[in-house]
């Protein structure tokens, strides 16, 4: 009898611990990444948000990051691939000499010297003090010069009426948009939706954090293993870095 | 009384004139309706997409803006370089410059995603953007050329003709530098990112502007039956040939430079050999129709005929539109190089040549811009004294020999006093 009770207690305790662990783990994992900003408090240049993509953990068939971003930011298309927006996409890279292939997500690279911000006539394209590159939808006139200037095709033009907008990710027909690094989440102390989805469903290839904080995971990983920028030759100092390319 | 050039409004009462106004008005209307349609539906109804973000409207708009600065050259040749034979043509040159710029800007603005926010572009500036500079360069150009016209057409303005003419000339060089640099300063794209784009666009502007000037001049004098001297036309068509040759030179240097750099051979192979419509438009449109045929016409005995001069000018315009199509759309169609030496593919059409076909609303909007410019000219020459009544060579030469007729064309600044009757639109001088 008591043996049975003891075994049942052990089982229950184990399950509870596992459940608690599962529930708490993401929070524990993510807690040191970001601290919430109070409403009205300006972004600080003491941090520079960045993203590390470990391409060795990114698989060709997986698009968890893309699906999560679509869901989070509400840019599901209407079935017109040439004009539908894409804030993030999976790109397959193949070396024709060796046949070596890789897969990686590509989105706004949140450059330190963003060409889109340079060319924007009204200042709608802008870089926050913490390095996040955004479009102010209220003063974008839809000239698309930023799209001409972006070396990564990271931006989309909203070609038609938009439906089911998310409250935190306003969109507008006739304006330009792109990855916001989930600024609404970052400001609330959370990580971008793609990072969360990659950890949960994908290969855990994405690491988000403060590039200026040497103790952050992203900084430690960059220091230990290094990473590359796409089109590093352009000298844009991107906030998104790729390991294994 | 010594012979001199009189300026007078065209009569503008013939059925032909009203038919012209009607046709241009119809085209302007079609362009405006197209713009409205594109704005209401969104740009998905055009051929433009997320890879070809600037389409046919930009081909027409940039062509018109470049041609606008070039159209001013005839006036500059008279007042800055002192070739007084060109002086009677200066008012038309200034008028065309403003009209073409207005036409081009209308197309550019109406193609914006949010044309209703034009006021934002006037109240929010990012001074690192060439587009923001252009807002000042374009409006400044219109103001300066308007002042320049005043110095030509009003007795009070004449003393300022030389400095204002010089300012207009310098301003137009800066303006076209800005237009060329819209592309030249784009580091991301293989077909752009070249300092030569700015001077190349300036030389293009000389050719395109003069070609349109010649067409308008021939039409205006042909349709009104006013005399137009052979000598004047000979100078203008020879000048056109030189500008076209200079354009060909710049294009050759641009492509040779790219061909020499291994990193650019891909885009060169695309434009020059394998680009389909872009290759065809480059060789047949830009080079053959735009450069070789016009040069063959104007530098051969064919160039003595007005019909052939008009043909050559028309070909330069068509070649110019082909050049803009190849530069603007071909330059975007060639994929961005994300990973040099690697092949890339994605759902966003990375690594492949982008699809684009002009849609009807885009073409109508572009043609509407040309119609706006021509309609403005047609109305302006009817209500103001832009066109000399008589441009026979002996009159033009006599007036040039006498110092140009007023202050605006005197090379050394000396005025010819008594030998200068009121050439421009001083009240009572005409008819």
PDB file of C-alpha atoms in Angstrom, chain A residues 4-165:
ATOM      1  CA  UNK A   4       2.128   2.044  -4.122  1.00  0.00           C
ATOM      2  CA  UNK A   5       1.538   5.498  -2.582  1.00  0.00           C
ATOM      3  CA  UNK A   6       5.233   6.313  -2.678  1.00  0.00           C
ATOM      4  CA  UNK A   7       5.501   5.286  -6.285  1.00  0.00           C
ATOM      5  CA  UNK A   8       2.386   7.308  -7.135  1.00  0.00           C
ATOM      6  CA  UNK A   9       3.771  10.350  -5.277  1.00  0.00           C
ATOM      7  CA  UNK A  10       7.055  10.054  -7.161  1.00  0.00           C
ATOM      8  CA  UNK A  11       5.182   9.811 -10.453  1.00  0.00           C
ATOM      9  CA  UNK A  12       3.014  12.826  -9.693  1.00  0.00           C
ATOM     10  CA  UNK A  13       5.958  14.882  -8.482  1.00  0.00           C
ATOM     11  CA  UNK A  14       7.913  13.972 -11.592  1.00  0.00           C
ATOM     12  CA  UNK A  15       5.069  14.900 -13.913  1.00  0.00           C
ATOM     13  CA  UNK A  16       4.452  18.149 -12.081  1.00  0.00           C
ATOM     14  CA  UNK A  17       8.103  19.072 -12.239  1.00  0.00           C
ATOM     15  CA  UNK A  18       8.251  18.268 -15.912  1.00  0.00           C
ATOM     16  CA  UNK A  19       5.120  20.281 -16.568  1.00  0.00           C
ATOM     17  CA  UNK A  20       6.415  23.188 -14.534  1.00  0.00           C
ATOM     18  CA  UNK A  21       9.728  22.947 -16.292  1.00  0.00           C
ATOM     19  CA  UNK A  22       8.057  23.035 -19.688  1.00  0.00           C
ATOM     20  CA  UNK A  23       5.958  25.992 -18.675  1.00  0.00           C
ATOM     21  CA  UNK A  24       8.778  27.973 -17.119  1.00  0.00           C
ATOM     22  CA  UNK A  25      11.657  27.061 -19.419  1.00  0.00           C
ATOM     23  CA  UNK A  26      10.915  29.470 -22.266  1.00  0.00           C
ATOM     24  CA  UNK A  27      10.519  32.285 -19.766  1.00  0.00           C
ATOM     25  CA  UNK A  28      13.760  31.402 -18.040  1.00  0.00           C
ATOM     26  CA  UNK A  29      15.469  31.074 -21.380  1.00  0.00           C
ATOM     27  CA  UNK A  30      14.217  34.385 -22.646  1.00  0.00           C
ATOM     28  CA  UNK A  31      14.287  36.451 -19.504  1.00  0.00           C
ATOM     29  CA  UNK A  32      17.828  37.768 -19.773  1.00  0.00           C
ATOM     30  CA  UNK A  33      17.342  38.809 -23.392  1.00  0.00           C
ATOM     31  CA  UNK A  34      15.234  41.854 -22.985  1.00  0.00           C
ATOM     32  CA  UNK A  35      13.798  44.194 -20.475  1.00  0.00           C
ATOM     33  CA  UNK A  36      10.484  45.855 -21.109  1.00  0.00           C
ATOM     34  CA  UNK A  37      10.455  49.554 -21.863  1.00  0.00           C
ATOM     35  CA  UNK A  38       7.849  51.717 -20.238  1.00  0.00           C
ATOM     36  CA  UNK A  39       5.369  53.352 -22.571  1.00  0.00           C
ATOM     37  CA  UNK A  40       6.718  56.692 -23.744  1.00  0.00           C
ATOM     38  CA  UNK A  41      10.288  55.856 -22.861  1.00  0.00           C
ATOM     39  CA  UNK A  42      12.476  56.339 -25.941  1.00  0.00           C
ATOM     40  CA  UNK A  43      14.551  53.506 -27.366  1.00  0.00           C
ATOM     41  CA  UNK A  44      18.062  53.596 -26.002  1.00  0.00           C
ATOM     42  CA  UNK A  45      21.299  53.587 -27.932  1.00  0.00           C
ATOM     43  CA  UNK A  46      22.834  51.662 -25.047  1.00  0.00           C
ATOM     44  CA  UNK A  47      21.545  48.538 -26.749  1.00  0.00           C
ATOM     45  CA  UNK A  48      21.714  47.349 -30.309  1.00  0.00           C
ATOM     46  CA  UNK A  49      19.314  44.571 -31.070  1.00  0.00           C
ATOM     47  CA  UNK A  50      20.671  41.851 -33.312  1.00  0.00           C
ATOM     48  CA  UNK A  51      19.873  38.420 -34.587  1.00  0.00           C
ATOM     49  CA  UNK A  52      22.228  35.514 -35.127  1.00  0.00           C
ATOM     50  CA  UNK A  53      21.220  32.850 -37.638  1.00  0.00           C
ATOM     51  CA  UNK A  54      23.029  29.555 -37.163  1.00  0.00           C
ATOM     52  CA  UNK A  55      22.605  28.183 -40.678  1.00  0.00           C
ATOM     53  CA  UNK A  56      23.956  24.798 -39.599  1.00  0.00           C
ATOM     54  CA  UNK A  57      20.739  24.348 -37.605  1.00  0.00           C
ATOM     55  CA  UNK A  58      18.397  25.703 -40.268  1.00  0.00           C
ATOM     56  CA  UNK A  59      16.864  23.023 -42.470  1.00  0.00           C
ATOM     57  CA  UNK A  60      15.562  23.347 -45.986  1.00  0.00           C
ATOM     58  CA  UNK A  61      12.050  22.064 -45.334  1.00  0.00           C
ATOM     59  CA  UNK A  62      11.388  24.168 -42.250  1.00  0.00           C
ATOM     60  CA  UNK A  63       9.538  27.467 -42.473  1.00  0.00           C
ATOM     61  CA  UNK A  64       8.460  27.837 -38.854  1.00  0.00           C
ATOM     62  CA  UNK A  65       9.933  31.343 -38.678  1.00  0.00           C
ATOM     63  CA  UNK A  66       8.041  32.478 -41.782  1.00  0.00           C
ATOM     64  CA  UNK A  67       4.710  31.083 -40.566  1.00  0.00           C
ATOM     65  CA  UNK A  68       5.172  32.629 -37.140  1.00  0.00           C
ATOM     66  CA  UNK A  69       5.991  36.038 -38.618  1.00  0.00           C
ATOM     67  CA  UNK A  70       2.945  35.914 -40.908  1.00  0.00           C
ATOM     68  CA  UNK A  71       0.727  35.057 -37.982  1.00  0.00           C
ATOM     69  CA  UNK A  72       2.283  37.588 -35.654  1.00  0.00           C
ATOM     70  CA  UNK A  73       2.298  40.497 -38.078  1.00  0.00           C
ATOM     71  CA  UNK A  74      -0.671  39.634 -40.267  1.00  0.00           C
ATOM     72  CA  UNK A  75       0.874  39.720 -43.736  1.00  0.00           C
ATOM     73  CA  UNK A  76      -0.749  36.588 -45.088  1.00  0.00           C
ATOM     74  CA  UNK A  77      -1.024  37.123 -48.865  1.00  0.00           C
ATOM     75  CA  UNK A  78      -3.977  36.838 -51.172  1.00  0.00           C
ATOM     76  CA  UNK A  79      -2.401  34.301 -53.514  1.00  0.00           C
ATOM     77  CA  UNK A  80      -0.573  36.749 -55.793  1.00  0.00           C
ATOM     78  CA  UNK A  81       3.042  35.794 -55.174  1.00  0.00           C
ATOM     79  CA  UNK A  82       4.549  38.647 -57.195  1.00  0.00           C
ATOM     80  CA  UNK A  83       2.752  41.381 -55.276  1.00  0.00           C
ATOM     81  CA  UNK A  84       2.044  39.743 -51.912  1.00  0.00           C
ATOM     82  CA  UNK A  85       4.246  41.037 -49.108  1.00  0.00           C
ATOM     83  CA  UNK A  86       6.983  38.890 -47.582  1.00  0.00           C
ATOM     84  CA  UNK A  87       8.619  40.175 -44.426  1.00  0.00           C
ATOM     85  CA  UNK A  88      10.764  37.087 -44.077  1.00  0.00           C
ATOM     86  CA  UNK A  89      11.488  34.275 -46.544  1.00  0.00           C
ATOM     87  CA  UNK A  90      13.534  31.121 -46.716  1.00  0.00           C
ATOM     88  CA  UNK A  91      16.354  31.324 -49.260  1.00  0.00           C
ATOM     89  CA  UNK A  92      18.134  28.311 -50.658  1.00  0.00           C
ATOM     90  CA  UNK A  93      21.797  28.944 -51.414  1.00  0.00           C
ATOM     91  CA  UNK A  94      23.676  26.558 -53.676  1.00  0.00           C
ATOM     92  CA  UNK A  95      27.326  26.571 -54.688  1.00  0.00           C
ATOM     93  CA  UNK A  96      27.279  25.568 -58.365  1.00  0.00           C
ATOM     94  CA  UNK A  97      30.902  24.387 -58.194  1.00  0.00           C
ATOM     95  CA  UNK A  98      30.413  21.914 -55.384  1.00  0.00           C
ATOM     96  CA  UNK A  99      26.658  21.395 -55.172  1.00  0.00           C
ATOM     97  CA  UNK A 100      26.746  22.356 -51.492  1.00  0.00           C
ATOM     98  CA  UNK A 101      23.371  23.778 -50.468  1.00  0.00           C
ATOM     99  CA  UNK A 102      22.172  25.713 -47.479  1.00  0.00           C
ATOM    100  CA  UNK A 103      18.913  27.167 -46.349  1.00  0.00           C
ATOM    101  CA  UNK A 104      18.485  30.349 -44.366  1.00  0.00           C
ATOM    102  CA  UNK A 105      15.892  32.941 -43.460  1.00  0.00           C
ATOM    103  CA  UNK A 106      16.261  36.383 -45.017  1.00  0.00           C
ATOM    104  CA  UNK A 107      14.579  39.492 -43.713  1.00  0.00           C
ATOM    105  CA  UNK A 108      15.441  43.131 -43.034  1.00  0.00           C
ATOM    106  CA  UNK A 109      19.053  43.040 -41.920  1.00  0.00           C
ATOM    107  CA  UNK A 110      18.639  46.079 -39.644  1.00  0.00           C
ATOM    108  CA  UNK A 111      21.783  47.728 -40.960  1.00  0.00           C
ATOM    109  CA  UNK A 112      23.743  50.259 -38.949  1.00  0.00           C
ATOM    110  CA  UNK A 113      24.056  52.249 -42.196  1.00  0.00           C
ATOM    111  CA  UNK A 114      20.776  51.401 -43.909  1.00  0.00           C
ATOM    112  CA  UNK A 115      20.563  52.462 -47.583  1.00  0.00           C
ATOM    113  CA  UNK A 116      16.748  52.560 -47.293  1.00  0.00           C
ATOM    114  CA  UNK A 117      16.993  55.239 -44.611  1.00  0.00           C
ATOM    115  CA  UNK A 118      19.525  57.221 -46.657  1.00  0.00           C
ATOM    116  CA  UNK A 119      17.334  57.417 -49.750  1.00  0.00           C
ATOM    117  CA  UNK A 120      13.915  57.957 -48.135  1.00  0.00           C
ATOM    118  CA  UNK A 121      12.834  61.498 -49.067  1.00  0.00           C
ATOM    119  CA  UNK A 122      10.500  62.039 -46.110  1.00  0.00           C
ATOM    120  CA  UNK A 123      12.325  60.226 -43.338  1.00  0.00           C
ATOM    121  CA  UNK A 124       9.607  57.562 -43.131  1.00  0.00           C
ATOM    122  CA  UNK A 125      12.358  54.944 -43.295  1.00  0.00           C
ATOM    123  CA  UNK A 126      14.152  55.307 -40.024  1.00  0.00           C
ATOM    124  CA  UNK A 127      16.470  53.593 -37.617  1.00  0.00           C
ATOM    125  CA  UNK A 128      15.678  53.584 -33.927  1.00  0.00           C
ATOM    126  CA  UNK A 129      18.365  54.320 -31.396  1.00  0.00           C
ATOM    127  CA  UNK A 130      18.469  50.604 -30.565  1.00  0.00           C
ATOM    128  CA  UNK A 131      19.224  49.724 -34.190  1.00  0.00           C
ATOM    129  CA  UNK A 132      15.791  48.541 -35.343  1.00  0.00           C
ATOM    130  CA  UNK A 133      14.993  49.799 -38.866  1.00  0.00           C
ATOM    131  CA  UNK A 134      11.333  50.675 -39.375  1.00  0.00           C
ATOM    132  CA  UNK A 135       8.937  52.430 -41.739  1.00  0.00           C
ATOM    133  CA  UNK A 136       6.709  55.146 -40.325  1.00  0.00           C
ATOM    134  CA  UNK A 137       3.502  54.299 -42.177  1.00  0.00           C
ATOM    135  CA  UNK A 138       2.134  57.780 -41.552  1.00  0.00           C
ATOM    136  CA  UNK A 139       4.752  59.607 -43.594  1.00  0.00           C
ATOM    137  CA  UNK A 140       5.603  56.964 -46.186  1.00  0.00           C
ATOM    138  CA  UNK A 141       4.434  58.343 -49.553  1.00  0.00           C
ATOM    139  CA  UNK A 142       4.964  55.047 -51.355  1.00  0.00           C
ATOM    140  CA  UNK A 143       7.786  56.144 -53.683  1.00  0.00           C
ATOM    141  CA  UNK A 144       9.551  52.760 -53.324  1.00  0.00           C
ATOM    142  CA  UNK A 145      13.021  54.318 -53.508  1.00  0.00           C
ATOM    143  CA  UNK A 146      13.921  52.318 -50.372  1.00  0.00           C
ATOM    144  CA  UNK A 147      13.049  49.133 -52.241  1.00  0.00           C
ATOM    145  CA  UNK A 148      15.382  50.173 -55.043  1.00  0.00           C
ATOM    146  CA  UNK A 149      18.127  50.782 -52.501  1.00  0.00           C
ATOM    147  CA  UNK A 150      17.823  47.687 -50.299  1.00  0.00           C
ATOM    148  CA  UNK A 151      20.475  45.102 -51.238  1.00  0.00           C
ATOM    149  CA  UNK A 152      18.388  42.297 -49.685  1.00  0.00           C
ATOM    150  CA  UNK A 153      14.933  42.784 -51.281  1.00  0.00           C
ATOM    151  CA  UNK A 154      13.814  42.898 -47.685  1.00  0.00           C
ATOM    152  CA  UNK A 155      10.957  45.289 -48.263  1.00  0.00           C
ATOM    153  CA  UNK A 156       7.503  44.849 -49.727  1.00  0.00           C
ATOM    154  CA  UNK A 157       5.085  47.360 -51.150  1.00  0.00           C
ATOM    155  CA  UNK A 158       1.473  46.928 -50.084  1.00  0.00           C
ATOM    156  CA  UNK A 159      -0.147  46.478 -53.490  1.00  0.00           C
ATOM    157  CA  UNK A 160      -3.773  46.243 -52.393  1.00  0.00           C
ATOM    158  CA  UNK A 161      -6.211  46.664 -49.536  1.00  0.00           C
ATOM    159  CA  UNK A 162      -5.188  44.887 -46.356  1.00  0.00           C
ATOM    160  CA  UNK A 163      -7.462  42.910 -44.064  1.00  0.00           C
ATOM    161  CA  UNK A 164      -7.090  41.395 -40.603  1.00  0.00           C
ATOM    162  CA  UNK A 165      -4.412  43.793 -39.506  1.00  0.00           C
TER     163      UNK A 165
END
